[in-house]
mmCIF file of C-alpha atoms in Angstrom:
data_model
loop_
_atom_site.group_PDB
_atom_site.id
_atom_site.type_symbol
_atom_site.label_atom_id
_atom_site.label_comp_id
_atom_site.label_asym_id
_atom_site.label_seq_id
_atom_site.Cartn_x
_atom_site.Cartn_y
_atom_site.Cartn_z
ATOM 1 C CA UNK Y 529 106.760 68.298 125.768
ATOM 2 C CA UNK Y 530 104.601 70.052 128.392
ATOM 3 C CA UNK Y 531 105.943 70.468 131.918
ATOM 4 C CA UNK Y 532 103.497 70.885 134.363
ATOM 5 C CA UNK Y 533 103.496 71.684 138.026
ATOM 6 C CA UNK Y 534 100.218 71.832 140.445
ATOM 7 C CA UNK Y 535 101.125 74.490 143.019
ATOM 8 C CA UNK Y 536 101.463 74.164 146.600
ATOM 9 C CA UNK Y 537 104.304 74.640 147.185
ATOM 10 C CA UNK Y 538 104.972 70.956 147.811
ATOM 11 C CA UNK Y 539 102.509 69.367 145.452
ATOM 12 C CA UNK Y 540 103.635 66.494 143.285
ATOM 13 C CA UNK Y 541 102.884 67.071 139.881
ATOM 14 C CA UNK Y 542 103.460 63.361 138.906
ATOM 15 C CA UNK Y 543 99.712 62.915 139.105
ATOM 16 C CA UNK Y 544 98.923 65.965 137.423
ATOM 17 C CA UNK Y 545 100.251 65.243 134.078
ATOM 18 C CA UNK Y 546 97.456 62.242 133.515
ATOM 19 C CA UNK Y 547 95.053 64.965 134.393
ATOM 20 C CA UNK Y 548 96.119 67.831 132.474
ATOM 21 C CA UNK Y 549 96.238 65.072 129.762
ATOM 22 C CA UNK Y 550 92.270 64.175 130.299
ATOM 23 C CA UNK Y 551 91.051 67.440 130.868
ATOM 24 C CA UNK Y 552 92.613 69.292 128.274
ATOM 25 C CA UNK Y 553 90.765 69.672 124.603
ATOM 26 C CA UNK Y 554 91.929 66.875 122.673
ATOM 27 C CA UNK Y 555 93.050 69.172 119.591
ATOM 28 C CA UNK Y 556 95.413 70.606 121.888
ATOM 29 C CA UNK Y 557 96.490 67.598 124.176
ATOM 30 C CA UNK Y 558 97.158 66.126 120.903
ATOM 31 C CA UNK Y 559 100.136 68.685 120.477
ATOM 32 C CA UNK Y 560 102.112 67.848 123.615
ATOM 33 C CA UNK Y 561 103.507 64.911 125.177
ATOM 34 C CA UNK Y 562 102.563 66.357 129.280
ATOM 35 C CA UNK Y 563 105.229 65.912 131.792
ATOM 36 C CA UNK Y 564 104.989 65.868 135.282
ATOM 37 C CA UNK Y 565 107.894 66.211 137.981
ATOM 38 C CA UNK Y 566 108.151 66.554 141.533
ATOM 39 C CA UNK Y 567 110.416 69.673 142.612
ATOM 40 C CA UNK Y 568 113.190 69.306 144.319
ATOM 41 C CA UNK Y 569 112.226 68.533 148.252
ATOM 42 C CA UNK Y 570 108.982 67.064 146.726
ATOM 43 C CA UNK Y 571 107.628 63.815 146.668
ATOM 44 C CA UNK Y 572 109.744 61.313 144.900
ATOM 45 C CA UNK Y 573 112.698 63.512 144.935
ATOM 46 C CA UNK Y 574 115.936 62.473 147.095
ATOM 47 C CA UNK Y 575 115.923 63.224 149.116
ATOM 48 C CA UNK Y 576 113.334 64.640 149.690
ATOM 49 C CA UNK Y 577 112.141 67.231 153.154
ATOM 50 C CA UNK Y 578 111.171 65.270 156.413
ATOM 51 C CA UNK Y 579 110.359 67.334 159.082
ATOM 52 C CA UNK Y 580 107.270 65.719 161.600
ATOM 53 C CA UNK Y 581 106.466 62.556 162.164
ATOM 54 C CA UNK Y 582 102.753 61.584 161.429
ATOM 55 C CA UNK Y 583 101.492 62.145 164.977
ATOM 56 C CA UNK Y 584 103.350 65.534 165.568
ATOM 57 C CA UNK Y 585 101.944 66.967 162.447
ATOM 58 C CA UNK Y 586 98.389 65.840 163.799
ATOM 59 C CA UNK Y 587 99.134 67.896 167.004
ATOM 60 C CA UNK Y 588 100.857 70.515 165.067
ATOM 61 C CA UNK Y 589 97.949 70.923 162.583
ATOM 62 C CA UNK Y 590 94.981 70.471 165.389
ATOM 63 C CA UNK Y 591 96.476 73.883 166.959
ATOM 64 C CA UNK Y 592 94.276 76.302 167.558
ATOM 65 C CA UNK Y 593 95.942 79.411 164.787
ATOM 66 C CA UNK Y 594 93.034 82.007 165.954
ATOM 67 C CA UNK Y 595 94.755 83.002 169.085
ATOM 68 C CA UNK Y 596 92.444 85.095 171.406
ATOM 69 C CA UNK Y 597 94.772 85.328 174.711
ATOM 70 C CA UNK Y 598 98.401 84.719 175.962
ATOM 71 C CA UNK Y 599 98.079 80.872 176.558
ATOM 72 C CA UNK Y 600 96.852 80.141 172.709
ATOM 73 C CA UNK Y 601 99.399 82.657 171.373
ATOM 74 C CA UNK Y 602 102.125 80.926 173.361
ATOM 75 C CA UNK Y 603 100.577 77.089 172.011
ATOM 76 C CA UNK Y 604 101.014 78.950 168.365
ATOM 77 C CA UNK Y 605 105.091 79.800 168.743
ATOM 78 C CA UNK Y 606 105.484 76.413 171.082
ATOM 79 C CA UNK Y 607 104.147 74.396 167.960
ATOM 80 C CA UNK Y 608 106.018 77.130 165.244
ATOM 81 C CA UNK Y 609 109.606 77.012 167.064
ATOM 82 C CA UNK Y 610 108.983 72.648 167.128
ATOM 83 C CA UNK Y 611 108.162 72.482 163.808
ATOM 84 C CA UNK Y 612 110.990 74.150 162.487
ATOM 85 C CA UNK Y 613 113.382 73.070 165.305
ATOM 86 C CA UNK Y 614 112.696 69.145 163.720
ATOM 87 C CA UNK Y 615 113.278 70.462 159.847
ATOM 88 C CA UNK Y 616 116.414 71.288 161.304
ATOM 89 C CA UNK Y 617 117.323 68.193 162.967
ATOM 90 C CA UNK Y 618 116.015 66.124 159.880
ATOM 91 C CA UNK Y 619 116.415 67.998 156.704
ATOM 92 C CA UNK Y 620 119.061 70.420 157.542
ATOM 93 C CA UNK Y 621 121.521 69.898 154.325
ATOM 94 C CA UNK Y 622 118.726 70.371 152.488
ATOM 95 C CA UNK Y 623 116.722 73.547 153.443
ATOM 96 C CA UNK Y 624 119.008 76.166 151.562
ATOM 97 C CA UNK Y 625 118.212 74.542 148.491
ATOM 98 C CA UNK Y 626 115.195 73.812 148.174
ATOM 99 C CA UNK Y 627 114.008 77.480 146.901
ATOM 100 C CA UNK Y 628 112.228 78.146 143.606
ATOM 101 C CA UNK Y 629 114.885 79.976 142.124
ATOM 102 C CA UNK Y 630 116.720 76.880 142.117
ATOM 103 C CA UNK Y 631 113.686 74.623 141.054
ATOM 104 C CA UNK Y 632 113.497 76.396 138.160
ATOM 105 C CA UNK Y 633 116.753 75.690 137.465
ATOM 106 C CA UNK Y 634 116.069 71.941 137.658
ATOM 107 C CA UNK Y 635 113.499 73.312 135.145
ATOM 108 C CA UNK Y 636 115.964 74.246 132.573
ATOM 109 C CA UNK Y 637 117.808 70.555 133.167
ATOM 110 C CA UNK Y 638 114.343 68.874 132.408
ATOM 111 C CA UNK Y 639 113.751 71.111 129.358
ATOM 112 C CA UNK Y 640 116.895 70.040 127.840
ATOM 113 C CA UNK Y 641 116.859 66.473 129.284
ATOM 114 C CA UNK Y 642 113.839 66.632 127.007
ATOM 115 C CA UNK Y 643 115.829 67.769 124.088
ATOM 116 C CA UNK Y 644 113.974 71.438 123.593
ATOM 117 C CA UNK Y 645 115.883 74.280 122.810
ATOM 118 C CA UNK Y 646 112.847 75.941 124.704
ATOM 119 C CA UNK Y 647 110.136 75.458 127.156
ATOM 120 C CA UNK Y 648 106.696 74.469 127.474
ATOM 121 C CA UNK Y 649 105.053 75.017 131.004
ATOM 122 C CA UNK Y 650 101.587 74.708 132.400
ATOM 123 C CA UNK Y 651 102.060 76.121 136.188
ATOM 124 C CA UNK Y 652 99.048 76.674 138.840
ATOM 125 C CA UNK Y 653 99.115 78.224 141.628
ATOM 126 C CA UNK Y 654 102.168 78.639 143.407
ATOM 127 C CA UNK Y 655 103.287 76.568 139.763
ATOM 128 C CA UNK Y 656 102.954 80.198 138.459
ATOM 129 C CA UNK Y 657 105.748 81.570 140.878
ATOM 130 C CA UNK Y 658 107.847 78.563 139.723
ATOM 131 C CA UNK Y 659 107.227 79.837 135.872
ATOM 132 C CA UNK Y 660 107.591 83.320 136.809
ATOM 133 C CA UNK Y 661 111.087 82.604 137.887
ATOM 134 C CA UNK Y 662 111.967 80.418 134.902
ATOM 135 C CA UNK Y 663 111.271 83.549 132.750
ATOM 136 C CA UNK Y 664 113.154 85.866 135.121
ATOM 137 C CA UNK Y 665 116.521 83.505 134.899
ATOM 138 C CA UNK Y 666 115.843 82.226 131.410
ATOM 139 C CA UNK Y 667 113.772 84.363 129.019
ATOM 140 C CA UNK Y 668 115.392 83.187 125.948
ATOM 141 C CA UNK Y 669 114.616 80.143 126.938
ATOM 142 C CA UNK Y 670 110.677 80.460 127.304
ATOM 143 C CA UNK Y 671 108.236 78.995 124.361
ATOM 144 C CA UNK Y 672 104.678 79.469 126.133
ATOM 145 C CA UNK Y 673 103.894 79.823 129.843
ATOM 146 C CA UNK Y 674 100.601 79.182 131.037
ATOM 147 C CA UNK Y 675 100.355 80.650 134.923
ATOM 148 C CA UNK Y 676 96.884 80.011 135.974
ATOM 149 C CA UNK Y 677 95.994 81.904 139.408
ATOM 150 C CA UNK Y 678 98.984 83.765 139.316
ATOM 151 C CA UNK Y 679 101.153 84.792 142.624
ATOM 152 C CA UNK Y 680 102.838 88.240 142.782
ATOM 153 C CA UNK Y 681 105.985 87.456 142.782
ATOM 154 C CA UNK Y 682 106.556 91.287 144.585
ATOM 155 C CA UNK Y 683 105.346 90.177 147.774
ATOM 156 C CA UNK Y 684 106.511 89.741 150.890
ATOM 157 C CA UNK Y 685 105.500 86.137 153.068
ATOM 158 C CA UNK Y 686 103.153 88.235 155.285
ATOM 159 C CA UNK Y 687 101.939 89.903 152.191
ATOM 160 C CA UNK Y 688 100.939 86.742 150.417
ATOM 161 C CA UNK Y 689 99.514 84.988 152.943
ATOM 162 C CA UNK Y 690 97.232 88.078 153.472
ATOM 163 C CA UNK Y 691 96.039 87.894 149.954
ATOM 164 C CA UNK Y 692 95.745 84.363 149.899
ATOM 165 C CA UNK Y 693 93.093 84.515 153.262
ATOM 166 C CA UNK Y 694 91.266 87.219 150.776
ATOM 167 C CA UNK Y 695 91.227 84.630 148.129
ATOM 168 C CA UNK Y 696 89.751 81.862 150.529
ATOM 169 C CA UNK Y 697 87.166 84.125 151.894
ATOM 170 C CA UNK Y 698 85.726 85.538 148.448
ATOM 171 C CA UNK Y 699 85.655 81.656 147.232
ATOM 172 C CA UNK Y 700 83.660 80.754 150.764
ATOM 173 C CA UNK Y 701 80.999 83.484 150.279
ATOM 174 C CA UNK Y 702 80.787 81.990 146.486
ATOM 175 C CA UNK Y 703 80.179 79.062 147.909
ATOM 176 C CA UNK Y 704 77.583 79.959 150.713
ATOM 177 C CA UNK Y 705 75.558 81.913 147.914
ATOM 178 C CA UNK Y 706 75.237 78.590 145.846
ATOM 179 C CA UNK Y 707 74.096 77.012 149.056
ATOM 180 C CA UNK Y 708 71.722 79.326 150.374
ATOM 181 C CA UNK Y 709 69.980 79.123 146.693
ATOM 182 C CA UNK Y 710 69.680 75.376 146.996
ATOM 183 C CA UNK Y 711 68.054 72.861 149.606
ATOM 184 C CA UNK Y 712 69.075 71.919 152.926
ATOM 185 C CA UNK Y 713 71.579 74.847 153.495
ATOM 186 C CA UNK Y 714 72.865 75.280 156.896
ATOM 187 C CA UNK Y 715 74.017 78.560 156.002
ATOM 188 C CA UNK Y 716 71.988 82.172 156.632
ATOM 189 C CA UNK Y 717 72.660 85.481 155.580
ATOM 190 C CA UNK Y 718 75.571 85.644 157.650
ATOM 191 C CA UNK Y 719 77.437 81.799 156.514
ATOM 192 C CA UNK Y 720 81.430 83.281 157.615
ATOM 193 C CA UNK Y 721 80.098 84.211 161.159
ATOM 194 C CA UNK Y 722 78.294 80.795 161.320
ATOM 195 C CA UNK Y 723 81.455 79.083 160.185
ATOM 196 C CA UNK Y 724 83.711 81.455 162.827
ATOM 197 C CA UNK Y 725 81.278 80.392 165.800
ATOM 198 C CA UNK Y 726 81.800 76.777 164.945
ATOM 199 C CA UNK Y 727 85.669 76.860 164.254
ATOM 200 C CA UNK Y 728 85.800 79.216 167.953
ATOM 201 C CA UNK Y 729 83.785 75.996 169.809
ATOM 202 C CA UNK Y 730 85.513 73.461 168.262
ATOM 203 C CA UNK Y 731 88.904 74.960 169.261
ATOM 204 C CA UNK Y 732 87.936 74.688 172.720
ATOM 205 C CA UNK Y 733 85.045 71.625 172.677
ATOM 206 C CA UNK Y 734 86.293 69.167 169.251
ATOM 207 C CA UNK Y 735 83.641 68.040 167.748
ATOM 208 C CA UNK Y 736 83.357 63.995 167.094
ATOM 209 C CA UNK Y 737 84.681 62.214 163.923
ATOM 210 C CA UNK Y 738 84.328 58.580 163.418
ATOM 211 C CA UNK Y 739 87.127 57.972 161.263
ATOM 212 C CA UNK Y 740 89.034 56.129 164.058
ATOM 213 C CA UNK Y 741 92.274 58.201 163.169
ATOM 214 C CA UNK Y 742 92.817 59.745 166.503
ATOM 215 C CA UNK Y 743 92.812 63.195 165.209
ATOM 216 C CA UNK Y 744 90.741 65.976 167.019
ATOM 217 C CA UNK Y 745 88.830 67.696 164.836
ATOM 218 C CA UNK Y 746 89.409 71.312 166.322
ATOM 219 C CA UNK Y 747 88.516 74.163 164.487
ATOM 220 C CA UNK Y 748 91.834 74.375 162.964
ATOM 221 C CA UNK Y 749 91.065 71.205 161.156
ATOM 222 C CA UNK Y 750 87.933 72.017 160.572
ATOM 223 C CA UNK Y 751 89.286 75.100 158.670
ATOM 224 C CA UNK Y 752 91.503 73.240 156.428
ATOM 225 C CA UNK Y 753 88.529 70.777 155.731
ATOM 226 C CA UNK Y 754 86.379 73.924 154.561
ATOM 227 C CA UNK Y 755 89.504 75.188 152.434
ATOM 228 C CA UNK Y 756 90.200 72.093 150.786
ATOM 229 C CA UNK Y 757 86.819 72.226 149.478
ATOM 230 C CA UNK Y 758 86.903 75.605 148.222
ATOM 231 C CA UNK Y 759 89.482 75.185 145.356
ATOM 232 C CA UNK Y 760 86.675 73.465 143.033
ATOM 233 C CA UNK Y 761 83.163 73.560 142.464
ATOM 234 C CA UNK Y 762 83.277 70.327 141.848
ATOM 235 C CA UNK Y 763 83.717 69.558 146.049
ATOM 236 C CA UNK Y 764 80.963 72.044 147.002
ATOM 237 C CA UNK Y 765 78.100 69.481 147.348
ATOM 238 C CA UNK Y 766 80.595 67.570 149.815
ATOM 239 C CA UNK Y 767 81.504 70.688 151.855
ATOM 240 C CA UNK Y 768 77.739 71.108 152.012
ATOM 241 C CA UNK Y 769 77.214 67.729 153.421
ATOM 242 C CA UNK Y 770 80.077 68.231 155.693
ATOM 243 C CA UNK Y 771 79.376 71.403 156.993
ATOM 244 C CA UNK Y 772 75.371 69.719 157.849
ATOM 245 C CA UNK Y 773 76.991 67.452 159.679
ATOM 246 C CA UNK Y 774 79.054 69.863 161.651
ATOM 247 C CA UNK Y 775 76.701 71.822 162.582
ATOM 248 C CA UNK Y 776 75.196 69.004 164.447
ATOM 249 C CA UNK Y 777 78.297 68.405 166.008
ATOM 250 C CA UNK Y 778 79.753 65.492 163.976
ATOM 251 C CA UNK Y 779 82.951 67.133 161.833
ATOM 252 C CA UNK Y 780 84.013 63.670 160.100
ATOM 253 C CA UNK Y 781 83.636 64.598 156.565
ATOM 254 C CA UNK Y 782 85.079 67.801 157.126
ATOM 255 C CA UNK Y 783 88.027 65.999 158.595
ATOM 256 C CA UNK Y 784 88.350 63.873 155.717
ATOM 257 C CA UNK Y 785 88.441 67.164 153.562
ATOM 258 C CA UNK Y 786 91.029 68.096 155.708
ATOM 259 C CA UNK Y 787 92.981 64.979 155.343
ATOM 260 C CA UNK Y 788 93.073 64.999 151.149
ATOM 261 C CA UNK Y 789 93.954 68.388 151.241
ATOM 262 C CA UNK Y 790 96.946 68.058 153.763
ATOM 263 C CA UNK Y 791 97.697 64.160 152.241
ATOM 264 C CA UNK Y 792 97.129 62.697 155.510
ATOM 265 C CA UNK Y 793 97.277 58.654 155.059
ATOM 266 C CA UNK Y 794 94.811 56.349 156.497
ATOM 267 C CA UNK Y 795 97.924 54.769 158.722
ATOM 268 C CA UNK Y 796 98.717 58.279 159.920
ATOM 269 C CA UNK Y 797 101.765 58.980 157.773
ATOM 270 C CA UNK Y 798 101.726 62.218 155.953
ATOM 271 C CA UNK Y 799 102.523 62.746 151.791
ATOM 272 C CA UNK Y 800 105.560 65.375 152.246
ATOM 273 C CA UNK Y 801 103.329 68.140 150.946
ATOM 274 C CA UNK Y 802 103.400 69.763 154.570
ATOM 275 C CA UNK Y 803 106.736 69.778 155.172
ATOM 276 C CA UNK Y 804 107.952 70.841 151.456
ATOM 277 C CA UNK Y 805 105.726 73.764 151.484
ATOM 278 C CA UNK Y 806 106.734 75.002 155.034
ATOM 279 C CA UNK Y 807 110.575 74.723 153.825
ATOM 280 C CA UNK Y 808 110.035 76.091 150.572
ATOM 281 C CA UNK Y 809 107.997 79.120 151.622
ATOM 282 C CA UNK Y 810 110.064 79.973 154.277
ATOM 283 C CA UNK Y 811 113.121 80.328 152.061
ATOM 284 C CA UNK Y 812 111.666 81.542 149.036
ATOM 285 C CA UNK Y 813 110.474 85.546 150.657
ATOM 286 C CA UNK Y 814 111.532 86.901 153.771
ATOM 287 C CA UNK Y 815 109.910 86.910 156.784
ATOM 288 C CA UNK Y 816 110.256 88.974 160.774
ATOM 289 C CA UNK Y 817 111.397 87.137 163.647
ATOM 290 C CA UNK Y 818 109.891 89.587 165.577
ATOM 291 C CA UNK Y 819 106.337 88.360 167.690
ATOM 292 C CA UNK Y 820 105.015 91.836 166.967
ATOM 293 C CA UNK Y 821 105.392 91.848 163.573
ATOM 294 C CA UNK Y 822 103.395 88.409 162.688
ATOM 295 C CA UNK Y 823 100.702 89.774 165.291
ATOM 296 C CA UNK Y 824 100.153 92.876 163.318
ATOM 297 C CA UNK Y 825 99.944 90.841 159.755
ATOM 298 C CA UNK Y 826 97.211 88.818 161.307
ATOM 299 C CA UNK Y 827 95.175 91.328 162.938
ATOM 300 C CA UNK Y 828 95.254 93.076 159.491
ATOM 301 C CA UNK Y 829 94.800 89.705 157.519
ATOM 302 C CA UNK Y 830 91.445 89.023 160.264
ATOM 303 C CA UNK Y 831 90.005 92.249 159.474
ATOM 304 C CA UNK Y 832 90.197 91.768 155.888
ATOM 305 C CA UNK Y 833 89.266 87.759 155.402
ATOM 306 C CA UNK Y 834 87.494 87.063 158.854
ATOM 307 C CA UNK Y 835 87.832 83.432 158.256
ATOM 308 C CA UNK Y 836 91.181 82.424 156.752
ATOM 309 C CA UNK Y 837 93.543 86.033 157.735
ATOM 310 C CA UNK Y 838 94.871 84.950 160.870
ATOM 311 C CA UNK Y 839 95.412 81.059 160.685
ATOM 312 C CA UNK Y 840 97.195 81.219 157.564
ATOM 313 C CA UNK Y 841 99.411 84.085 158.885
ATOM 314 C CA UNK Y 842 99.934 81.972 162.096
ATOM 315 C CA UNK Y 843 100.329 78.784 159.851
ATOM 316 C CA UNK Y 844 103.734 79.868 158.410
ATOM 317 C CA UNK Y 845 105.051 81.073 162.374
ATOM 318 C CA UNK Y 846 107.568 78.852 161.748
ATOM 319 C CA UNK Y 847 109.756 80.617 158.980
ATOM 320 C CA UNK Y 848 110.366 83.012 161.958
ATOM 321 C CA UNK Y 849 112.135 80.465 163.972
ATOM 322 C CA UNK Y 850 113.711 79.003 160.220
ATOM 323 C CA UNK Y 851 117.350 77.880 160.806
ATOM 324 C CA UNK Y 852 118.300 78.785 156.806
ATOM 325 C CA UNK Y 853 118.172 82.690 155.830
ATOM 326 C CA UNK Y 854 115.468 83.427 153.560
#
């Protein structure tokens, strides 16, 4: 068997395992019956973390995380100290546990639930963290890892949200080069300070979307529209589209970017993803309570990924107000 996870945290890795299964060579998916699981908190698990209800998270994740001024920064720790302030009231029991160290523990019951004396993992993303664990608790116990994109594991919160901005913002200027060499690019020499104009606007004038969802597509959506294309190649000719379209003022596709990266349903629900990989990152590392502290990270996270540094610092504001230590 081959136990695979996707990343996230949060993701489900249910659907994974039929696409590991396609994409690998077939010499070597030949060799492994592929597993997938959802962590603990995750998905299918019960129970599993409930925090927001579908239209708080839209008003949670429509919040402007660039703030320039005393009235956004207080909208950023109104929305933070909510958001974890509801995990409390509905998932309480649950947030102490739901830490990697103790998913890959559940990864040990799996391994020998599948009758191996050791383990075969496939981990992406945060899935390396997961596998990174497994072989600090159980070495002896390790047959092959695979950690594709690996995490530090020696990093603070602050620290990895930082590198994760850098991450975005290399992949974006990857992207904008392809784009400038093609057709039809909206993007000049200077694509992030394009992009940062239109995310600043449509924080304070949303652009339209016709997608009837009730969402506002502000720039913070916007952002996570542009992000969610970012992770493949494969979705650059659609952030392309989307970004054409924004740029003339209509950010629908970019919302619907948004929406398959976040696992928004059409009937406003929300896939747990959100809420499991708030809860698990904010126990998993430690973070400050103090104000000060998260506005020095994402000054120094803006200077060094204009783009992404400060809303993904301000994204995880809530593990400051967390009501389970780190």
């Amino acid at each position: 068997p081959l136990l695979v996870n996707p990343g996230g945290p949060g993701g489900s890795g249910l659907t994974l395992a039929g696409f590991v299964a396609s994409s690998l060579p077939k010499a070597v998916a030949a060799q492994y019956d592929i597993v997938g699981f959802d962590p603990r908190g995750v998905g299918g698990s019960d129970p599993a973390v409930s925090c927001m209800t579908g239209p708080e998270l839209d008003k949670y994740l429509s919040t402007d995380e660039t703030p320039d001024n005393a009235a956004q920064l207080a909208a950023v720790v109104q929305q933070g100290k909510f958001y974890a302030s509801r995990c409390e009231q509905n998932s309480r029991a649950l947030l102490p546990y739901v830490g990697t160290q103790n998913a890959a523990r559940d990864l040990d019951v799996l391994r020998a639930a599948l009758g191996q004396s050791r383990l075969t993992y496939l981990g992406k993303s945060y899935g390396t963290y997961l596998g990174t664990w497994y072989a600090q608790l159980f070495p002896h116990r390790v047959r092959a890892l695979v950690l594709d994109g690996a995490v530090d594991p020696d990093t603070s919160g602050l620290q990895s949200d930082a590198v994760q901005a850098e991450g975005f913002q290399t992949a974006f200027g990857s992207f904008a080069a392809w784009c400038r060499a093609g057709s039809g690019c909206p993007l000049g020499q200077d694509a992030a300070g394009q992009l940062e104009a239109l995310i600043v606007r449509a924080n304070s004038r949303p652009l339209s979307q016709e997608l009837g969802t009730g969402q506002v597509a502000s720039g913070a959506l916007l952002l996570d529209g542009v992000a969610a294309a970012l992770y493949s190649k494969s979705t650059w000719p659609d952030l392309k589209d989307a970004l054409v379209n924004a740029f003339n003022g209509d950010g629908t596709v970019l919302v619907q970017l948004a929406n398959l990266l976040l696992e928004r349903n059409a009937d406003g629900t929300y896939a747990n993803l959100v809420d499991a990989n708030t809860a698990i990152s904010c126990v998993d590392r430690p973070w400050p309570r103090s104000l000060a502290s998260w506005q020095a990270a994402a000054s120094a996270a803006e200077r060094a990924a204009p783009l992404f540094g400060a809303s993904i610092v301000w994204g995880n504001l809530p593990c400051a107000y967390w009501p389970v230590p780190a």
